[in-house]
């Protein structure tokens, strides 16, 4: 059985995490953020140290490692009864992050809708990320060079996903709106 999924796609600072958390408050939606999974790792563990090496430089964790951590977490959610694949939607945030991850996950994930959170003004993204440093203790958002590297990586590695997914599944959402307005636009696109 493939996991019925919604994909939140957008540059760092576009509001994917915010929208994922809002959707997770609605019964039947399970938010899975690859970034949150990695940040929740024990920083003293080998995996936690490895993640920190990549994130501190604004780099992505290698695909195979990302998928392995994600799959282990999904299985934990199923085993605990917190995720019911036949009834719930997975709200994907940060995975798949590129066309390679999409191909590797295609056997187990059915992405029914992609919500492309569009925020073309880089200055807005940078301001949001800089504010997030203090709000959520995200050290990877403290360095402007790291922020710009992350945005560039999104544009070169992640945004091409839009060409690998059937266009009728993609919904462009104006991420410059207030969070409740973005959520309304997402919910209005669902059947």
Coordinates of C-alpha atoms in Angstrom, one line a residue:
X1 CA 0.0 0.0 0.0
X2 CA 1.3 3.4 -1.0
X3 CA 1.1 6.2 1.6
X4 CA -1.4 8.9 0.5
X5 CA 0.6 12.1 0.7
X6 CA 0.6 15.9 0.3
X7 CA 3.9 17.6 -0.5
X8 CA 4.8 21.0 0.8
X9 CA 7.4 22.5 -1.5
X10 CA 9.1 25.8 -1.3
X11 CA 12.3 27.7 -0.5
X12 CA 13.6 27.8 3.0
X13 CA 11.5 30.4 4.8
X14 CA 8.4 30.0 2.6
X15 CA 6.4 28.6 5.5
X16 CA 6.4 24.8 4.8
X17 CA 6.9 24.0 8.5
X18 CA 4.2 26.4 9.6
X19 CA 1.7 25.0 7.2
X20 CA 2.7 21.4 8.1
X21 CA 2.1 22.1 11.8
X22 CA -1.2 23.8 11.1
X23 CA -2.4 20.8 8.9
X24 CA -1.2 18.4 11.6
X25 CA -3.8 19.9 14.0
X26 CA -6.6 18.6 11.7
X27 CA -7.5 14.9 12.2
X28 CA -6.3 12.7 9.4
X29 CA -3.2 14.8 8.5
X30 CA 0.3 13.6 9.8
X31 CA 3.1 16.2 9.3
X32 CA 6.5 14.7 8.6
X33 CA 9.3 17.2 8.4
X34 CA 12.7 15.7 7.5
X35 CA 14.4 18.7 9.1
X36 CA 12.5 18.2 12.4
X37 CA 13.5 14.5 12.3
X38 CA 17.1 15.3 12.0
X39 CA 17.0 18.1 14.5
X40 CA 15.4 15.7 17.0
X41 CA 18.4 13.4 16.8
X42 CA 20.6 13.2 19.9
X43 CA 23.4 15.7 19.1
X44 CA 25.9 13.5 20.7
X45 CA 25.0 10.5 18.6
X46 CA 27.0 9.6 15.4
X47 CA 23.9 10.4 13.3
X48 CA 23.3 13.6 15.2
X49 CA 26.9 14.8 14.7
X50 CA 26.7 13.9 11.0
X51 CA 23.5 15.8 10.5
X52 CA 25.1 18.9 12.3
X53 CA 28.1 18.8 9.9
X54 CA 25.8 19.1 6.9
X55 CA 23.3 21.6 8.4
X56 CA 25.9 24.0 9.8
X57 CA 27.2 24.4 6.3
X58 CA 23.7 24.8 4.7
X59 CA 24.1 21.4 2.9
X60 CA 21.6 18.7 2.5
X61 CA 21.9 15.3 4.2
X62 CA 22.7 12.6 1.6
X63 CA 19.6 11.0 0.1
X64 CA 20.0 7.5 1.3
X65 CA 20.5 8.6 4.9
X66 CA 17.5 11.0 4.7
X67 CA 15.2 8.2 3.3
X68 CA 16.4 5.7 5.9
X69 CA 15.7 8.1 8.8
X70 CA 12.3 9.0 7.3
X71 CA 11.3 5.4 6.7
X72 CA 12.3 4.4 10.2
X73 CA 10.2 7.2 11.6
X74 CA 7.1 6.4 9.5
X75 CA 7.3 2.8 10.7
X76 CA 7.5 4.0 14.3
X77 CA 4.4 6.1 13.7
X78 CA 2.6 3.1 12.2
X79 CA 3.6 0.7 15.0
X80 CA 2.5 3.2 17.7
X81 CA -0.9 3.8 16.0
X82 CA -0.3 7.5 15.5
X83 CA -0.3 7.1 11.7
X84 CA -2.9 4.9 10.0
X85 CA -1.9 4.6 6.3
X86 CA -5.4 3.6 5.1
X87 CA -7.0 6.6 6.7
X88 CA -4.5 9.4 7.1
X89 CA -2.6 11.7 4.8
X90 CA 1.1 12.2 5.2
X91 CA 2.1 15.9 4.9
X92 CA 5.6 15.7 3.5
X93 CA 7.9 18.6 4.3
X94 CA 11.5 18.4 3.2
X95 CA 11.2 15.0 1.6
X96 CA 11.4 14.3 -1.3
X97 CA 14.0 17.0 -1.7
X98 CA 15.1 16.2 -5.2
X99 CA 14.2 14.0 -8.2
X100 CA 16.4 11.1 -6.9
X101 CA 14.6 11.0 -3.6
X102 CA 11.2 11.1 -5.5
X103 CA 12.3 8.1 -7.5
X104 CA 13.4 6.2 -4.4
X105 CA 10.2 6.9 -2.6
X106 CA 7.8 6.3 -5.5
X107 CA 7.3 2.7 -4.6
X108 CA 5.9 3.6 -1.1
X109 CA 4.6 7.2 -1.5
X110 CA 1.7 8.5 -3.7
X111 CA 1.9 12.3 -3.8
X112 CA -1.6 13.3 -4.6
X113 CA -1.1 17.1 -4.2
X114 CA 1.9 19.4 -4.3
X115 CA 1.5 22.8 -2.6
X116 CA 4.2 25.0 -4.1
X117 CA 4.6 27.8 -1.5
X118 CA 5.8 30.7 -3.8
X119 CA 7.7 33.5 -2.2
X120 CA 9.8 35.1 -5.0
X121 CA 11.3 37.9 -2.9
X122 CA 14.5 36.5 -1.4
X123 CA 14.7 39.4 1.1
X124 CA 11.4 38.1 2.7
X125 CA 12.8 34.6 2.9
X126 CA 16.0 35.9 4.5
X127 CA 14.1 38.0 7.0
X128 CA 11.9 35.0 8.0
X129 CA 14.8 32.7 8.4
X130 CA 16.8 35.3 10.5
X131 CA 13.7 35.8 12.8
X132 CA 13.4 32.0 13.2
X133 CA 16.9 31.8 14.8
X134 CA 15.5 33.3 18.0
X135 CA 12.1 31.8 17.8
X136 CA 13.0 28.1 17.3
X137 CA 16.8 28.0 18.2
X138 CA 17.7 27.2 14.6
X139 CA 21.4 27.8 14.5
X140 CA 21.5 26.9 10.8
X141 CA 19.6 30.1 10.1
X142 CA 22.0 32.4 11.8
X143 CA 24.6 32.9 9.1
X144 CA 23.4 34.9 6.0
X145 CA 25.8 33.0 3.8
X146 CA 24.3 29.7 4.9
X147 CA 20.8 31.0 4.2
X148 CA 21.7 32.1 0.7
X149 CA 23.4 28.7 0.1
X150 CA 20.2 26.9 1.3
X151 CA 18.1 29.0 -1.1
X152 CA 20.4 28.3 -4.0
X153 CA 20.3 24.6 -3.2
X154 CA 16.5 24.7 -3.2
X155 CA 16.5 26.4 -6.6
X156 CA 18.9 24.0 -8.2
X157 CA 18.0 20.6 -6.5
X158 CA 14.5 20.8 -5.1
X159 CA 12.5 23.1 -7.4
X160 CA 13.1 20.7 -10.3
X161 CA 10.7 18.4 -8.6
X162 CA 8.0 20.6 -10.1
X163 CA 8.9 19.2 -13.5
X164 CA 8.9 15.6 -12.3
X165 CA 5.3 15.6 -10.9
X166 CA 2.2 15.7 -13.0
X167 CA 1.2 19.4 -13.4
X168 CA -2.4 18.7 -12.5
X169 CA -1.3 17.8 -9.0
X170 CA 0.6 21.1 -8.4
X171 CA -1.0 24.0 -6.7
X172 CA 0.9 27.3 -6.6
X173 CA 0.2 29.1 -3.3
X174 CA 1.1 32.7 -2.5
X175 CA 3.4 32.3 0.6
X176 CA 3.5 36.1 1.1
X177 CA 0.1 35.9 2.7
X178 CA -0.6 35.4 6.4
X179 CA -0.4 31.8 7.6
X180 CA -4.2 31.4 7.9
X181 CA -4.6 32.7 4.4
X182 CA -2.0 30.2 3.0
X183 CA -3.8 27.4 4.9
X184 CA -7.1 28.4 3.5
X185 CA -5.7 28.3 0.0
X186 CA -4.2 24.8 0.6
X187 CA -7.5 23.4 2.1
X188 CA -9.6 24.9 -0.7
X189 CA -7.4 22.9 -3.2
X190 CA -8.3 19.6 -1.5
X191 CA -11.3 17.6 -2.6

